[in-house]
């Protein structure tokens, strides 16, 4: 499978998540970013592997977890609730994953010419 199939499948999955959130309002506190984190990183891993023949996503996740550990110690030092911090960290992880997937797609297009 060529590398650009994986971002296309991710885009379709993301669109289905948005449609599900639009029509199914059972859990209003759960947003699109909350649901898109795991599929985003799975498709980022598959895109990275298919485009560059290796995936260093685990190293990116380890660095992100170290940043999260520092961020959590600062947030909890300022008496922020743990549940609020975990929710914000999960949403930030989704944003980082989406940015990573976009960067991978742009790099693959540029470097595969």
Coordinates of N, CA, C and O in Angstrom, one line a residue:
X1 N 0.8 -1.2 0.0 CA 0.0 0.0 0.0 C 0.9 1.2 0.0 O 1.8 1.3 0.8
X2 N 0.6 2.2 -0.8 CA 1.4 3.4 -0.9 C 1.0 4.3 0.3 O 0.0 4.1 0.9
X3 N 1.9 5.2 0.6 CA 1.8 5.9 1.9 C 0.6 6.8 1.9 O 0.1 7.1 3.0
X4 N 0.1 7.4 0.8 CA -0.9 8.3 0.9 C -2.3 7.7 1.1 O -3.3 8.4 1.3
X5 N -2.4 6.4 1.1 CA -3.7 5.8 1.5 C -4.0 5.9 3.0 O -5.1 6.1 3.3
X6 N -2.9 5.9 3.8 CA -3.2 6.0 5.2 C -3.7 7.3 5.7 O -4.7 7.4 6.5
X7 N -3.2 8.5 5.2 CA -3.8 9.7 5.6 C -5.2 9.9 5.0 O -6.1 10.5 5.7
X8 N -5.5 9.3 3.9 CA -6.9 9.3 3.3 C -7.8 8.5 4.2 O -9.0 9.0 4.5
X9 N -7.4 7.4 4.7 CA -8.2 6.6 5.6 C -8.4 7.3 6.9 O -9.5 7.3 7.5
X10 N -7.3 8.0 7.4 CA -7.4 8.8 8.6 C -8.5 9.9 8.4 O -9.3 10.2 9.3
X11 N -8.4 10.6 7.3 CA -9.3 11.7 7.0 C -10.8 11.2 7.0 O -11.7 11.8 7.6
X12 N -11.0 10.0 6.4 CA -12.4 9.4 6.5 C -12.8 9.0 7.9 O -13.9 9.3 8.3
X13 N -11.9 8.5 8.7 CA -12.2 8.1 10.1 C -12.5 9.4 10.9 O -13.4 9.4 11.6
X14 N -11.7 10.5 10.7 CA -11.9 11.7 11.4 C -13.3 12.3 11.0 O -14.0 12.8 11.8
X15 N -13.6 12.2 9.7 CA -14.9 12.7 9.3 C -16.0 11.9 9.9 O -17.1 12.5 10.3
X16 N -15.9 10.6 10.0 CA -16.9 9.8 10.7 C -17.0 10.1 12.2 O -18.1 10.1 12.7
X17 N -15.9 10.4 12.8 CA -16.0 10.8 14.2 C -16.7 12.2 14.4 O -17.5 12.3 15.3
X18 N -16.5 13.1 13.4 CA -17.2 14.4 13.5 C -18.7 14.2 13.3 O -19.5 14.8 14.0
X19 N -19.0 13.3 12.3 CA -20.4 13.0 12.1 C -21.1 12.4 13.3 O -22.2 12.7 13.6
X20 N -20.4 11.4 13.9 CA -20.9 10.8 15.1 C -21.1 11.8 16.2 O -22.2 11.7 16.8
X21 N -20.2 12.7 16.4 CA -20.4 13.7 17.4 C -21.5 14.7 17.1 O -22.2 15.2 18.0
X22 N -21.7 14.9 15.8 CA -22.8 15.8 15.4 C -24.2 15.2 15.6 O -25.1 15.9 16.1
X23 N -24.3 13.9 15.4 CA -25.7 13.3 15.5 C -25.9 12.6 16.8 O -27.0 12.2 17.1
X24 N -24.9 12.3 17.5 CA -25.0 11.5 18.8 C -24.5 12.3 19.9 O -23.3 12.4 20.1
X25 N -25.4 12.8 20.7 CA -25.1 13.8 21.8 C -25.2 13.2 23.2 O -25.5 13.8 24.1
X26 N -24.9 11.9 23.3 CA -25.1 11.3 24.6 C -24.0 11.7 25.6 O -24.3 11.9 26.8
X27 N -22.8 12.0 25.2 CA -21.7 12.4 26.0 C -21.2 13.8 25.6 O -20.2 13.9 24.8
X28 N -21.8 14.9 26.0 CA -21.4 16.2 25.5 C -20.0 16.6 26.0 O -19.4 17.5 25.4
X29 N -19.5 16.0 27.1 CA -18.2 16.5 27.5 C -17.1 15.8 26.7 O -15.9 16.2 26.9
X30 N -17.4 14.9 25.9 CA -16.3 14.2 25.1 C -16.4 14.9 23.7 O -17.4 14.9 23.0
X31 N -15.3 15.5 23.3 CA -15.2 16.2 22.0 C -14.6 15.3 20.9 O -14.2 14.2 21.1
X32 N -14.4 16.0 19.8 CA -13.8 15.3 18.6 C -12.4 15.0 18.9 O -11.9 13.9 18.5
X33 N -11.6 15.9 19.5 CA -10.2 15.7 19.8 C -10.0 14.5 20.7 O -9.0 13.8 20.7
X34 N -11.0 14.4 21.7 CA -10.9 13.3 22.6 C -11.0 11.9 21.9 O -10.3 10.9 22.3
X35 N -11.8 11.8 20.9 CA -12.0 10.6 20.2 C -11.0 10.3 19.1 O -10.8 9.2 18.7
X36 N -10.3 11.3 18.6 CA -9.4 11.2 17.5 C -8.0 10.9 17.8 O -7.2 10.7 16.9
X37 N -7.6 10.8 19.1 CA -6.2 10.7 19.5 C -5.6 9.4 19.0 O -4.6 9.3 18.4
X38 N -6.3 8.3 19.4 CA -5.7 6.9 19.1 C -5.7 6.7 17.6 O -4.6 6.2 17.1
X39 N -6.8 6.9 16.8 CA -6.7 6.7 15.4 C -5.6 7.6 14.7 O -5.0 7.2 13.8
X40 N -5.5 8.8 15.2 CA -4.5 9.7 14.6 C -3.1 9.1 14.8 O -2.3 9.1 13.8
X41 N -2.7 8.6 16.0 CA -1.4 8.1 16.2 C -1.2 6.8 15.4 O -0.1 6.5 15.0
X42 N -2.2 6.0 15.3 CA -2.1 4.7 14.5 C -1.8 5.0 13.1 O -0.9 4.5 12.5
X43 N -2.6 6.0 12.5 CA -2.4 6.3 11.1 C -1.1 7.1 10.9 O -0.5 7.0 9.8
X44 N -0.7 7.9 11.9 CA 0.6 8.5 11.8 C 1.8 7.5 11.7 O 2.7 7.6 10.9
X45 N 1.6 6.5 12.5 CA 2.7 5.4 12.5 C 2.7 4.7 11.2 O 3.7 4.4 10.6
X46 N 1.5 4.3 10.7 CA 1.4 3.6 9.4 C 1.9 4.5 8.2 O 2.6 4.0 7.3
X47 N 1.6 5.8 8.3 CA 2.0 6.7 7.2 C 3.5 6.9 7.3 O 4.2 6.9 6.2
X48 N 4.1 7.1 8.5 CA 5.5 7.2 8.6 C 6.3 6.0 8.1 O 7.3 6.1 7.5
X49 N 5.7 4.8 8.5 CA 6.4 3.6 8.1 C 6.3 3.4 6.6 O 7.2 2.9 5.9
X50 N 5.1 3.7 6.0 CA 5.0 3.4 4.5 C 5.7 4.5 3.7 O 6.2 4.2 2.6
X51 N 5.9 5.7 4.2 CA 6.5 6.7 3.4 C 8.0 6.7 3.5 O 8.7 6.9 2.6
X52 N 8.5 6.4 4.7 CA 10.0 6.4 4.9 C 10.6 5.1 5.3 O 11.8 5.0 5.7
X53 N 9.8 4.0 5.3 CA 10.3 2.7 5.5 C 10.7 2.4 7.0 O 11.4 1.4 7.2
X54 N 10.5 3.3 7.9 CA 10.7 3.1 9.3 C 9.9 4.2 10.0 O 9.6 5.2 9.5
X55 N 9.5 3.8 11.3 CA 8.7 4.8 12.0 C 9.4 5.0 13.4 O 9.7 4.1 14.1
X56 N 9.6 6.3 13.7 CA 10.2 6.7 14.9 C 9.1 7.3 15.8 O 9.4 8.2 16.7
X57 N 7.9 6.8 15.7 CA 6.8 7.4 16.5 C 6.9 7.1 18.0 O 6.6 7.9 18.8
X58 N 7.5 6.0 18.3 CA 7.7 5.7 19.7 C 8.7 6.7 20.4 O 8.4 7.1 21.5
X59 N 9.7 7.1 19.7 CA 10.6 8.1 20.2 C 9.8 9.5 20.4 O 10.0 10.2 21.4
X60 N 9.0 9.8 19.5 CA 8.2 11.0 19.6 C 7.3 11.0 20.8 O 7.1 11.9 21.6
X61 N 6.6 9.8 21.0 CA 5.7 9.6 22.1 C 6.5 9.6 23.5 O 5.9 10.2 24.5
X62 N 7.7 9.1 23.5 CA 8.5 9.2 24.8 C 8.8 10.6 25.1 O 8.7 11.0 26.3
X63 N 9.2 11.4 24.1 CA 9.5 12.8 24.4 C 8.3 13.5 24.8 O 8.3 14.3 25.7
X64 N 7.1 13.2 24.2 CA 5.9 13.9 24.6 C 5.5 13.5 26.0 O 5.0 14.3 26.7
X65 N 5.7 12.3 26.4 CA 5.4 11.8 27.8 C 6.3 12.5 28.8 O 5.9 12.9 29.9
X66 N 7.6 12.8 28.4 CA 8.5 13.5 29.3 C 8.1 15.0 29.4 O 8.1 15.5 30.5
X67 N 7.6 15.5 28.3 CA 7.1 16.9 28.4 C 5.8 16.9 29.3 O 5.6 17.8 30.1
X68 N 5.0 15.9 29.1 CA 3.8 15.8 30.0 C 4.1 15.6 31.5 O 3.4 16.1 32.3
X69 N 5.2 14.9 31.8 CA 5.6 14.7 33.2 C 6.0 16.1 33.8 O 5.6 16.4 34.9
X70 N 6.7 16.8 33.0 CA 7.1 18.2 33.5 C 5.9 19.1 33.6 O 5.7 19.8 34.6
X71 N 5.1 19.0 32.6 CA 3.8 19.8 32.6 C 2.9 19.5 33.8 O 2.3 20.3 34.4
X72 N 2.8 18.2 34.1 CA 1.9 17.8 35.2 C 2.5 18.2 36.5 O 1.7 18.6 37.4
X73 N 3.8 18.2 36.7 CA 4.3 18.6 38.0 C 4.1 20.1 38.2 O 3.8 20.6 39.3
X74 N 4.2 20.9 37.1 CA 3.9 22.3 37.2 C 2.4 22.6 37.4 O 2.1 23.4 38.3
X75 N 1.6 21.8 36.7 CA 0.1 22.0 36.9 C -0.4 21.6 38.2 O -1.2 22.3 38.8
X76 N 0.1 20.5 38.7 CA -0.3 20.1 40.1 C 0.3 20.9 41.2 O -0.3 21.0 42.3
X77 N 1.4 21.5 40.9 CA 2.0 22.4 41.9 C 1.1 23.7 42.1 O 1.0 24.2 43.2
X78 N 0.5 24.1 41.0 CA -0.4 25.2 41.1 C -1.9 24.8 41.4 O -2.8 25.6 41.1
X79 N -2.0 23.7 42.0 CA -3.3 23.2 42.5 C -4.4 23.0 41.5 O -5.6 23.3 41.7
X80 N -4.0 22.6 40.3 CA -4.9 22.2 39.3 C -5.5 20.8 39.5 O -4.7 19.9 40.0
X81 N -6.7 20.6 39.2 CA -7.3 19.3 39.4 C -6.7 18.3 38.4 O -6.4 18.6 37.3
X82 N -6.5 17.1 38.9 CA -5.9 16.0 38.1 C -6.7 15.7 36.9 O -6.2 15.5 35.8
X83 N -8.0 15.6 37.0 CA -8.9 15.2 35.9 C -8.9 16.3 34.8 O -8.8 16.0 33.6
X84 N -8.8 17.6 35.3 CA -8.7 18.7 34.3 C -7.4 18.6 33.5 O -7.4 18.8 32.3
X85 N -6.3 18.4 34.3 CA -5.0 18.3 33.6 C -5.0 17.1 32.6 O -4.5 17.2 31.5
X86 N -5.5 15.9 33.0 CA -5.5 14.8 32.1 C -6.3 15.0 30.9 O -5.9 14.6 29.8
X87 N -7.4 15.7 31.0 CA -8.3 16.0 29.8 C -7.5 17.0 28.9 O -7.5 16.8 27.7
X88 N -6.9 18.0 29.4 CA -6.2 19.0 28.6 C -4.9 18.3 27.9 O -4.6 18.6 26.8
X89 N -4.3 17.4 28.7 CA -3.1 16.7 28.1 C -3.6 15.8 27.0 O -2.9 15.6 26.0
X90 N -4.7 15.1 27.1 CA -5.2 14.2 26.1 C -5.6 15.0 24.8 O -5.3 14.6 23.7
X91 N -6.2 16.2 25.0 CA -6.5 17.0 23.9 C -5.2 17.6 23.2 O -5.2 17.6 22.0
X92 N -4.2 17.9 24.0 CA -3.0 18.4 23.4 C -2.3 17.3 22.7 O -1.7 17.5 21.6
X93 N -2.4 16.0 23.2 CA -1.9 14.9 22.5 C -2.5 14.7 21.1 O -1.9 14.4 20.1
X94 N -3.8 14.9 21.0 CA -4.5 14.8 19.7 C -4.1 15.9 18.8 O -3.9 15.7 17.6
X95 N -3.9 17.1 19.3 CA -3.4 18.2 18.4 C -2.0 17.9 17.9 O -1.7 18.1 16.7
X96 N -1.1 17.4 18.8 CA 0.2 17.1 18.4 C 0.2 16.0 17.3 O 1.0 16.0 16.4
X97 N -0.7 15.0 17.5 CA -0.8 13.9 16.5 C -1.3 14.4 15.2 O -0.7 14.0 14.1
X98 N -2.2 15.3 15.2 CA -2.7 15.9 13.9 C -1.6 16.7 13.2 O -1.4 16.6 12.0
X99 N -0.9 17.5 14.0 CA 0.2 18.3 13.4 C 1.3 17.3 12.9 O 1.8 17.6 11.8
X100 N 1.6 16.3 13.6 CA 2.6 15.3 13.2 C 2.2 14.6 11.9 O 3.0 14.5 10.9
X101 N 0.9 14.3 11.8 CA 0.4 13.6 10.5 C 0.5 14.6 9.3 O 0.9 14.2 8.2
X102 N 0.2 15.9 9.6 CA 0.3 16.8 8.5 C 1.7 17.1 8.0 O 2.0 17.1 6.8
X103 N 2.6 17.1 9.0 CA 4.0 17.3 8.7 C 4.6 16.1 7.9 O 5.3 16.3 7.0
X104 N 4.1 14.9 8.3 CA 4.6 13.7 7.6 C 4.1 13.7 6.2 O 4.8 13.3 5.3
X105 N 2.9 14.1 6.0 CA 2.3 14.1 4.6 C 3.1 15.2 3.7 O 3.5 14.9 2.6
X106 N 3.4 16.3 4.3 CA 4.1 17.3 3.5 C 5.5 16.9 3.2 O 6.0 17.0 2.1
X107 N 6.2 16.3 4.2 CA 7.6 15.8 4.0 C 7.6 14.6 3.0 O 8.5 14.6 2.2
X108 N 6.6 13.8 3.1 CA 6.5 12.7 2.1 C 6.3 13.2 0.7 O 6.9 12.7 -0.3
X109 N 5.5 14.2 0.5 CA 5.3 14.7 -0.8 C 6.5 15.4 -1.3 O 6.9 15.2 -2.5
X110 N 7.2 16.2 -0.5 CA 8.4 16.9 -0.9 C 9.6 15.9 -1.2 O 10.3 16.0 -2.2
X111 N 9.8 14.9 -0.3 CA 10.9 14.0 -0.4 C 10.7 12.9 -1.4 O 11.7 12.3 -1.8
X112 N 9.5 12.6 -1.8 CA 9.2 11.5 -2.7 C 9.1 11.9 -4.2 O 8.7 11.2 -5.0
X113 N 9.5 13.2 -4.5 CA 9.5 13.7 -5.9 C 10.5 13.0 -6.7 O 11.5 12.6 -6.5

